[in-house]
Every structure is written in C-alpha cells, then in structure tokens.
C-alpha cells in the first residue's frame, strides 16, 4: 500500500513539471495560445485557451498536503468558463477526500477515462531495442524534440514550437528517436531532487510499433537514476476492456507499477 508521503511526492513532481512546461512557453506562443498556469495552495491550474483539449486544461494536485478549499476551487472552475474551454478535467489523487467532496458538490462527475499513476525505484531500466537512434538533445535542437509530440498527438505545429523550449531548460533532460535525420519519437524527464516525472512521450504514426517508446523510457529512467533520483513517476489512461493500450504496457515493461488510479472529473 502506498504511503501518503509518497503520494505527495508523486503529485508534486508532476505538478511542478507541468507548471514549468507552461512557464517555458515563449511570450508570442503564450499570447497566441492563451496559456495560463497558476499555483493554487498545493495544486495547480493549467489553461491553454486555443487548444480545447483536456490534456492542456486541468485543475489538480489539490488536497494532498493541506485540505482543499472552496475559495480556491470555485475561482479555478470559473477560469475555465472565462477562457471558453469546454474540454477540461479536474483530477483527484488518492487521499484527497475533501477535494473530491467539493467537486461532487459542484456537480462534477467522473470522466470515462481514469488515469493510472505509476511509480518505480532506481533499478536500472530494462534494455529496450529499437531501430531508431535515441539521442539526448540540447537547447539548439529543441525543434526535433517538439516535432514528434506535435505530429504524434495530432496537435498544431505551434505546440511543437512550445515544447521545443524544454530542451536545455534546467531540470529537464530531453530525448529524441531519430530515423536518419528525421525526428520520429520523443520523450522528456523532469528531475527535481530525488523525484523524477516522465512525460511528453509520443511517436509519429509512421514509426509506431518499432520500440521507440520503450527505448525512450529506458533512456529517461537511466538519466533520472544518474541524476540521483530514487522515485520515478509517470501516468497514462487505464484501458477499458479489450482496448489496445500500448502506452500502459510499455510503462509496465519499463519496471513501473501502478501506485493508484487517479479519477478525472468533468462537468456533467
């Protein structure tokens, strides 16, 4: 059974990674996309007005180290409406019971997709073979980092320009899988003390099922361990019965275990 202290670490490192992703957006992109990030008690509000997608419009991480407060939750929910986004979620970590109660009292109901929060220790990553060349990229190669997630997730090119700003940024290590000179897959790891969060993982459709994400997971795990991390975390959606779940399987093969399911809530 996972301890409350570990839940606090897992949620905090993910929260801080996402706050930094939003903070990294260059001013022209921040303005064009309507990017807003705000720390709220022990949680965070993330809004990207121009991309009406739940990955970019979220309220979460509240109620872990201090009771969630209505005077924080209500203005945050109002901010989604003010931004004009309809596809937003509130995620509630295990143990954040008061936060869950506040959300229920405001008419929020479960989203069909629950995310699994994964955790692993600092054992070396399993060897993962791929035909792609996995390489860490620096600030001058940010374009290669951003290209694969934007294409692989069907996002506009400006998202790739945004994510490119993470390459070379403090606390980030960024990896790209190249097919020759073409960036075909990417992933990043955010390192904060003894904790690391793995995210921004995506593969261009033409290069899937070639071991890219397993190799990128291994590269990021080993980078985090080399940086002194002893707790590594990531997340993905829990598959429904009979649904293909390559990300879920890749994460487990990389040595992660489910720490807890984290429900997503939305307006009914």
mmCIF file of C-alpha atoms in Angstrom:
data_model
loop_
_atom_site.group_PDB
_atom_site.id
_atom_site.type_symbol
_atom_site.label_atom_id
_atom_site.label_comp_id
_atom_site.label_asym_id
_atom_site.label_seq_id
_atom_site.Cartn_x
_atom_site.Cartn_y
_atom_site.Cartn_z
ATOM 1 C CA UNK A 1 0.000 0.000 0.000
ATOM 2 C CA UNK A 2 1.359 3.394 -0.975
ATOM 3 C CA UNK A 3 2.102 5.856 1.802
ATOM 4 C CA UNK A 4 0.615 9.385 1.887
ATOM 5 C CA UNK A 5 4.132 10.846 1.810
ATOM 6 C CA UNK A 6 4.820 9.072 -1.477
ATOM 7 C CA UNK A 7 1.533 10.288 -2.954
ATOM 8 C CA UNK A 8 2.575 13.819 -2.042
ATOM 9 C CA UNK A 9 5.906 13.348 -3.832
ATOM 10 C CA UNK A 10 4.298 11.807 -6.913
ATOM 11 C CA UNK A 11 1.742 14.578 -7.265
ATOM 12 C CA UNK A 12 4.197 17.384 -6.509
ATOM 13 C CA UNK A 13 6.795 16.420 -9.106
ATOM 14 C CA UNK A 14 4.128 16.071 -11.814
ATOM 15 C CA UNK A 15 2.575 19.383 -10.782
ATOM 16 C CA UNK A 16 5.895 21.195 -10.892
ATOM 17 C CA UNK A 17 6.800 19.663 -14.249
ATOM 18 C CA UNK A 18 3.570 20.895 -15.822
ATOM 19 C CA UNK A 19 3.870 24.329 -14.263
ATOM 20 C CA UNK A 20 7.354 24.560 -15.752
ATOM 21 C CA UNK A 21 6.153 23.361 -19.170
ATOM 22 C CA UNK A 22 3.667 26.226 -19.185
ATOM 23 C CA UNK A 23 6.236 28.686 -17.832
ATOM 24 C CA UNK A 24 8.622 27.701 -20.656
ATOM 25 C CA UNK A 25 6.271 28.891 -23.399
ATOM 26 C CA UNK A 26 7.876 31.811 -25.257
ATOM 27 C CA UNK A 27 5.835 35.033 -24.959
ATOM 28 C CA UNK A 28 4.467 35.010 -28.552
ATOM 29 C CA UNK A 29 3.258 31.419 -28.127
ATOM 30 C CA UNK A 30 1.872 32.145 -24.660
ATOM 31 C CA UNK A 31 -0.161 35.004 -26.142
ATOM 32 C CA UNK A 32 -1.297 33.091 -29.241
ATOM 33 C CA UNK A 33 -2.452 30.034 -27.291
ATOM 34 C CA UNK A 34 -3.839 31.828 -24.240
ATOM 35 C CA UNK A 35 -1.561 29.937 -21.857
ATOM 36 C CA UNK A 36 -2.120 30.360 -18.128
ATOM 37 C CA UNK A 37 -0.513 28.455 -15.263
ATOM 38 C CA UNK A 38 -1.122 29.161 -11.616
ATOM 39 C CA UNK A 39 -0.074 27.511 -8.364
ATOM 40 C CA UNK A 40 -3.080 27.111 -6.043
ATOM 41 C CA UNK A 41 -2.231 26.002 -2.487
ATOM 42 C CA UNK A 42 -0.673 22.573 -3.091
ATOM 43 C CA UNK A 43 -2.290 22.276 -6.533
ATOM 44 C CA UNK A 44 -2.166 23.911 -9.944
ATOM 45 C CA UNK A 45 -4.434 25.316 -12.630
ATOM 46 C CA UNK A 46 -3.399 24.859 -16.273
ATOM 47 C CA UNK A 47 -5.247 26.549 -19.138
ATOM 48 C CA UNK A 48 -4.479 26.703 -22.848
ATOM 49 C CA UNK A 49 -7.373 28.599 -24.373
ATOM 50 C CA UNK A 50 -6.573 27.885 -28.039
ATOM 51 C CA UNK A 51 -6.295 24.097 -27.569
ATOM 52 C CA UNK A 52 -9.616 22.896 -26.204
ATOM 53 C CA UNK A 53 -8.267 19.542 -25.036
ATOM 54 C CA UNK A 54 -8.290 18.072 -21.536
ATOM 55 C CA UNK A 55 -4.540 17.416 -21.565
ATOM 56 C CA UNK A 56 -3.939 21.165 -21.669
ATOM 57 C CA UNK A 57 -6.803 22.353 -19.462
ATOM 58 C CA UNK A 58 -6.687 20.892 -15.967
ATOM 59 C CA UNK A 59 -7.068 21.557 -12.280
ATOM 60 C CA UNK A 60 -5.381 19.115 -9.947
ATOM 61 C CA UNK A 61 -2.879 18.152 -7.272
ATOM 62 C CA UNK A 62 -5.023 19.796 -4.579
ATOM 63 C CA UNK A 63 -5.795 18.425 -1.158
ATOM 64 C CA UNK A 64 -2.702 16.282 -0.695
ATOM 65 C CA UNK A 65 -0.675 18.188 1.875
ATOM 66 C CA UNK A 66 -3.441 20.552 3.041
ATOM 67 C CA UNK A 67 -7.247 20.416 2.892
ATOM 68 C CA UNK A 68 -8.699 21.672 -0.394
ATOM 69 C CA UNK A 69 -10.583 24.943 -0.053
ATOM 70 C CA UNK A 70 -13.783 26.033 -1.776
ATOM 71 C CA UNK A 71 -12.393 29.541 -2.185
ATOM 72 C CA UNK A 72 -9.642 28.056 -4.363
ATOM 73 C CA UNK A 73 -11.746 25.535 -6.303
ATOM 74 C CA UNK A 74 -14.578 27.883 -7.295
ATOM 75 C CA UNK A 75 -12.461 30.610 -8.948
ATOM 76 C CA UNK A 76 -10.456 27.944 -10.785
ATOM 77 C CA UNK A 77 -13.584 26.374 -12.253
ATOM 78 C CA UNK A 78 -14.792 29.837 -13.231
ATOM 79 C CA UNK A 79 -11.496 30.415 -15.037
ATOM 80 C CA UNK A 80 -12.252 27.535 -17.412
ATOM 81 C CA UNK A 81 -15.527 29.204 -18.336
ATOM 82 C CA UNK A 82 -13.881 32.600 -18.707
ATOM 83 C CA UNK A 83 -11.304 31.071 -21.060
ATOM 84 C CA UNK A 84 -14.069 29.483 -23.153
ATOM 85 C CA UNK A 85 -12.679 25.950 -22.926
ATOM 86 C CA UNK A 86 -15.158 23.097 -22.668
ATOM 87 C CA UNK A 87 -12.847 20.085 -22.546
ATOM 88 C CA UNK A 88 -11.265 20.370 -19.125
ATOM 89 C CA UNK A 89 -10.816 17.981 -16.237
ATOM 90 C CA UNK A 90 -10.177 18.009 -12.530
ATOM 91 C CA UNK A 91 -8.047 15.127 -11.293
ATOM 92 C CA UNK A 92 -8.220 13.960 -7.714
ATOM 93 C CA UNK A 93 -5.389 11.973 -6.172
ATOM 94 C CA UNK A 94 -5.838 9.141 -3.733
ATOM 95 C CA UNK A 95 -6.453 10.513 -0.246
ATOM 96 C CA UNK A 96 -7.711 13.943 -1.375
ATOM 97 C CA UNK A 97 -11.159 13.200 0.029
ATOM 98 C CA UNK A 98 -12.219 16.764 0.815
ATOM 99 C CA UNK A 99 -11.243 17.879 -2.689
ATOM 100 C CA UNK A 100 -13.375 15.073 -4.105
ATOM 101 C CA UNK A 101 -16.298 16.133 -1.898
ATOM 102 C CA UNK A 102 -16.001 19.752 -3.034
ATOM 103 C CA UNK A 103 -16.023 18.652 -6.676
ATOM 104 C CA UNK A 104 -19.065 16.419 -6.199
ATOM 105 C CA UNK A 105 -20.942 19.266 -4.512
ATOM 106 C CA UNK A 106 -20.284 21.357 -7.631
ATOM 107 C CA UNK A 107 -21.817 18.801 -9.939
ATOM 108 C CA UNK A 108 -18.609 17.295 -11.321
ATOM 109 C CA UNK A 109 -18.905 13.684 -12.415
ATOM 110 C CA UNK A 110 -16.366 11.023 -13.446
ATOM 111 C CA UNK A 111 -14.834 11.280 -16.888
ATOM 112 C CA UNK A 112 -14.889 7.934 -18.745
ATOM 113 C CA UNK A 113 -11.093 7.817 -18.657
ATOM 114 C CA UNK A 114 -9.287 7.325 -15.353
ATOM 115 C CA UNK A 115 -5.528 7.742 -15.311
ATOM 116 C CA UNK A 116 -3.141 5.379 -13.595
ATOM 117 C CA UNK A 117 -0.274 6.927 -11.664
ATOM 118 C CA UNK A 118 2.810 4.732 -11.928
ATOM 119 C CA UNK A 119 5.866 4.548 -9.714
ATOM 120 C CA UNK A 120 9.243 2.812 -9.810
ATOM 121 C CA UNK A 121 12.501 2.887 -7.898
ATOM 122 C CA UNK A 122 16.078 3.391 -9.079
ATOM 123 C CA UNK A 123 16.721 -0.035 -10.522
ATOM 124 C CA UNK A 124 18.336 0.216 -13.957
ATOM 125 C CA UNK A 125 15.908 0.227 -16.865
ATOM 126 C CA UNK A 126 15.424 -2.960 -18.873
ATOM 127 C CA UNK A 127 17.287 -2.971 -22.176
ATOM 128 C CA UNK A 128 14.972 -1.912 -24.993
ATOM 129 C CA UNK A 129 15.856 -2.425 -28.651
ATOM 130 C CA UNK A 130 14.802 -0.095 -31.449
ATOM 131 C CA UNK A 131 15.950 0.691 -34.972
ATOM 132 C CA UNK A 132 15.781 4.397 -34.163
ATOM 133 C CA UNK A 133 18.815 6.285 -32.877
ATOM 134 C CA UNK A 134 17.962 7.559 -29.375
ATOM 135 C CA UNK A 135 19.846 10.710 -28.528
ATOM 136 C CA UNK A 136 19.651 13.412 -25.864
ATOM 137 C CA UNK A 137 19.042 16.832 -27.398
ATOM 138 C CA UNK A 138 20.263 20.216 -26.210
ATOM 139 C CA UNK A 139 18.780 23.699 -26.429
ATOM 140 C CA UNK A 140 19.837 24.122 -30.037
ATOM 141 C CA UNK A 141 17.897 21.020 -31.060
ATOM 142 C CA UNK A 142 14.557 21.858 -29.476
ATOM 143 C CA UNK A 143 12.800 21.681 -32.822
ATOM 144 C CA UNK A 144 13.498 17.955 -33.002
ATOM 145 C CA UNK A 145 12.048 17.476 -29.522
ATOM 146 C CA UNK A 146 8.816 19.325 -30.288
ATOM 147 C CA UNK A 147 8.170 17.905 -33.746
ATOM 148 C CA UNK A 148 7.375 14.324 -32.746
ATOM 149 C CA UNK A 149 4.860 15.061 -29.940
ATOM 150 C CA UNK A 150 3.025 17.606 -32.072
ATOM 151 C CA UNK A 151 2.733 15.236 -35.036
ATOM 152 C CA UNK A 152 2.235 12.091 -32.980
ATOM 153 C CA UNK A 153 -0.613 13.589 -30.941
ATOM 154 C CA UNK A 154 -2.262 15.415 -33.836
ATOM 155 C CA UNK A 155 -1.548 18.857 -32.393
ATOM 156 C CA UNK A 156 -0.848 22.019 -34.398
ATOM 157 C CA UNK A 157 2.813 22.807 -35.155
ATOM 158 C CA UNK A 158 2.807 25.655 -32.630
ATOM 159 C CA UNK A 159 2.654 23.025 -29.868
ATOM 160 C CA UNK A 160 5.927 21.634 -31.179
ATOM 161 C CA UNK A 161 7.424 25.127 -31.021
ATOM 162 C CA UNK A 162 6.219 25.393 -27.421
ATOM 163 C CA UNK A 163 7.659 22.042 -26.317
ATOM 164 C CA UNK A 164 10.930 22.838 -28.081
ATOM 165 C CA UNK A 165 11.612 25.335 -25.290
ATOM 166 C CA UNK A 166 12.142 22.447 -22.833
ATOM 167 C CA UNK A 167 15.365 21.306 -24.483
ATOM 168 C CA UNK A 168 18.262 22.607 -22.408
ATOM 169 C CA UNK A 169 15.982 24.019 -19.727
ATOM 170 C CA UNK A 170 17.084 23.474 -16.094
ATOM 171 C CA UNK A 171 15.764 20.254 -14.510
ATOM 172 C CA UNK A 172 14.824 18.783 -17.907
ATOM 173 C CA UNK A 173 16.544 16.093 -19.946
ATOM 174 C CA UNK A 174 15.079 15.539 -23.374
ATOM 175 C CA UNK A 175 15.492 12.623 -25.767
ATOM 176 C CA UNK A 176 14.573 12.100 -29.414
ATOM 177 C CA UNK A 177 14.416 8.953 -31.522
ATOM 178 C CA UNK A 178 15.780 9.722 -34.985
ATOM 179 C CA UNK A 179 15.216 7.831 -38.224
ATOM 180 C CA UNK A 180 18.231 9.161 -40.050
ATOM 181 C CA UNK A 181 17.871 12.910 -39.630
ATOM 182 C CA UNK A 182 14.110 12.754 -39.065
ATOM 183 C CA UNK A 183 12.758 13.062 -35.500
ATOM 184 C CA UNK A 184 10.296 10.188 -35.175
ATOM 185 C CA UNK A 185 9.702 9.939 -31.421
ATOM 186 C CA UNK A 186 10.444 11.943 -28.293
ATOM 187 C CA UNK A 187 10.219 11.962 -24.523
ATOM 188 C CA UNK A 188 11.396 14.128 -21.633
ATOM 189 C CA UNK A 189 12.112 13.714 -17.937
ATOM 190 C CA UNK A 190 11.795 16.413 -15.288
ATOM 191 C CA UNK A 191 14.204 15.910 -12.370
ATOM 192 C CA UNK A 192 13.584 17.594 -9.033
ATOM 193 C CA UNK A 193 15.781 16.364 -6.229
ATOM 194 C CA UNK A 194 15.142 12.668 -5.615
ATOM 195 C CA UNK A 195 11.971 12.647 -7.745
ATOM 196 C CA UNK A 196 11.506 12.473 -11.498
ATOM 197 C CA UNK A 197 8.481 12.742 -13.768
ATOM 198 C CA UNK A 198 8.488 11.211 -17.251
ATOM 199 C CA UNK A 199 6.273 12.801 -19.889
ATOM 200 C CA UNK A 200 5.970 14.352 -23.350
ATOM 201 C CA UNK A 201 6.241 10.858 -24.846
ATOM 202 C CA UNK A 202 4.939 10.446 -28.399
ATOM 203 C CA UNK A 203 5.788 8.720 -31.654
ATOM 204 C CA UNK A 204 4.903 9.801 -35.181
ATOM 205 C CA UNK A 205 2.310 7.411 -36.619
ATOM 206 C CA UNK A 206 4.580 6.099 -39.375
ATOM 207 C CA UNK A 207 7.146 4.926 -36.816
ATOM 208 C CA UNK A 208 4.971 3.206 -34.226
ATOM 209 C CA UNK A 209 5.490 -0.418 -33.187
ATOM 210 C CA UNK A 210 9.235 -0.085 -33.632
ATOM 211 C CA UNK A 211 10.220 0.031 -29.963
ATOM 212 C CA UNK A 212 10.725 3.785 -29.836
ATOM 213 C CA UNK A 213 8.837 4.490 -26.606
ATOM 214 C CA UNK A 214 10.371 1.561 -24.735
ATOM 215 C CA UNK A 215 13.828 2.814 -25.690
ATOM 216 C CA UNK A 216 12.934 6.388 -24.743
ATOM 217 C CA UNK A 217 11.564 5.211 -21.399
ATOM 218 C CA UNK A 218 14.831 3.376 -20.745
ATOM 219 C CA UNK A 219 16.908 6.436 -21.649
ATOM 220 C CA UNK A 220 14.899 8.697 -19.355
ATOM 221 C CA UNK A 221 14.856 6.234 -16.467
ATOM 222 C CA UNK A 222 18.619 5.848 -16.600
ATOM 223 C CA UNK A 223 19.095 9.622 -16.888
ATOM 224 C CA UNK A 224 16.954 10.152 -13.788
ATOM 225 C CA UNK A 225 18.847 7.493 -11.856
ATOM 226 C CA UNK A 226 22.158 9.059 -12.882
ATOM 227 C CA UNK A 227 20.768 12.342 -11.542
ATOM 228 C CA UNK A 228 20.232 10.803 -8.111
ATOM 229 C CA UNK A 229 16.505 10.068 -8.336
ATOM 230 C CA UNK A 230 15.046 7.272 -6.239
ATOM 231 C CA UNK A 231 11.358 7.835 -7.049
ATOM 232 C CA UNK A 232 10.211 7.981 -10.673
ATOM 233 C CA UNK A 233 6.638 8.509 -11.793
ATOM 234 C CA UNK A 234 4.503 8.813 -14.890
ATOM 235 C CA UNK A 235 0.878 8.305 -15.865
ATOM 236 C CA UNK A 236 -1.403 7.180 -18.665
ATOM 237 C CA UNK A 237 -5.032 6.280 -19.177
ATOM 238 C CA UNK A 238 -6.326 2.984 -17.789
ATOM 239 C CA UNK A 239 -7.554 0.927 -20.756
ATOM 240 C CA UNK A 240 -11.117 -0.240 -20.979
ATOM 241 C CA UNK A 241 -11.786 -3.941 -21.522
ATOM 242 C CA UNK A 242 -10.408 -5.132 -24.861
ATOM 243 C CA UNK A 243 -8.947 -1.733 -25.708
ATOM 244 C CA UNK A 244 -5.393 -1.569 -27.117
ATOM 245 C CA UNK A 245 -3.109 0.047 -24.560
ATOM 246 C CA UNK A 246 0.457 0.279 -25.880
ATOM 247 C CA UNK A 247 1.478 3.098 -23.515
ATOM 248 C CA UNK A 248 0.136 1.247 -20.482
ATOM 249 C CA UNK A 249 2.035 -1.901 -21.476
ATOM 250 C CA UNK A 250 5.266 -0.036 -22.302
ATOM 251 C CA UNK A 251 5.281 1.646 -18.899
ATOM 252 C CA UNK A 252 4.821 -1.656 -17.093
ATOM 253 C CA UNK A 253 7.570 -3.318 -19.131
ATOM 254 C CA UNK A 254 9.882 -0.495 -18.101
ATOM 255 C CA UNK A 255 9.531 -1.559 -14.461
ATOM 256 C CA UNK A 256 6.759 0.779 -13.292
ATOM 257 C CA UNK A 257 3.889 -0.445 -11.138
ATOM 258 C CA UNK A 258 0.514 1.211 -10.626
ATOM 259 C CA UNK A 259 0.646 3.356 -7.486
ATOM 260 C CA UNK A 260 -3.043 4.309 -7.589
ATOM 261 C CA UNK A 261 -5.793 5.150 -10.060
ATOM 262 C CA UNK A 262 -6.471 8.865 -10.335
ATOM 263 C CA UNK A 263 -10.016 9.697 -11.428
ATOM 264 C CA UNK A 264 -10.717 12.603 -13.723
ATOM 265 C CA UNK A 265 -13.822 14.670 -13.142
ATOM 266 C CA UNK A 266 -15.729 16.890 -15.532
ATOM 267 C CA UNK A 267 -18.877 18.950 -15.667
ATOM 268 C CA UNK A 268 -21.890 16.740 -16.313
#
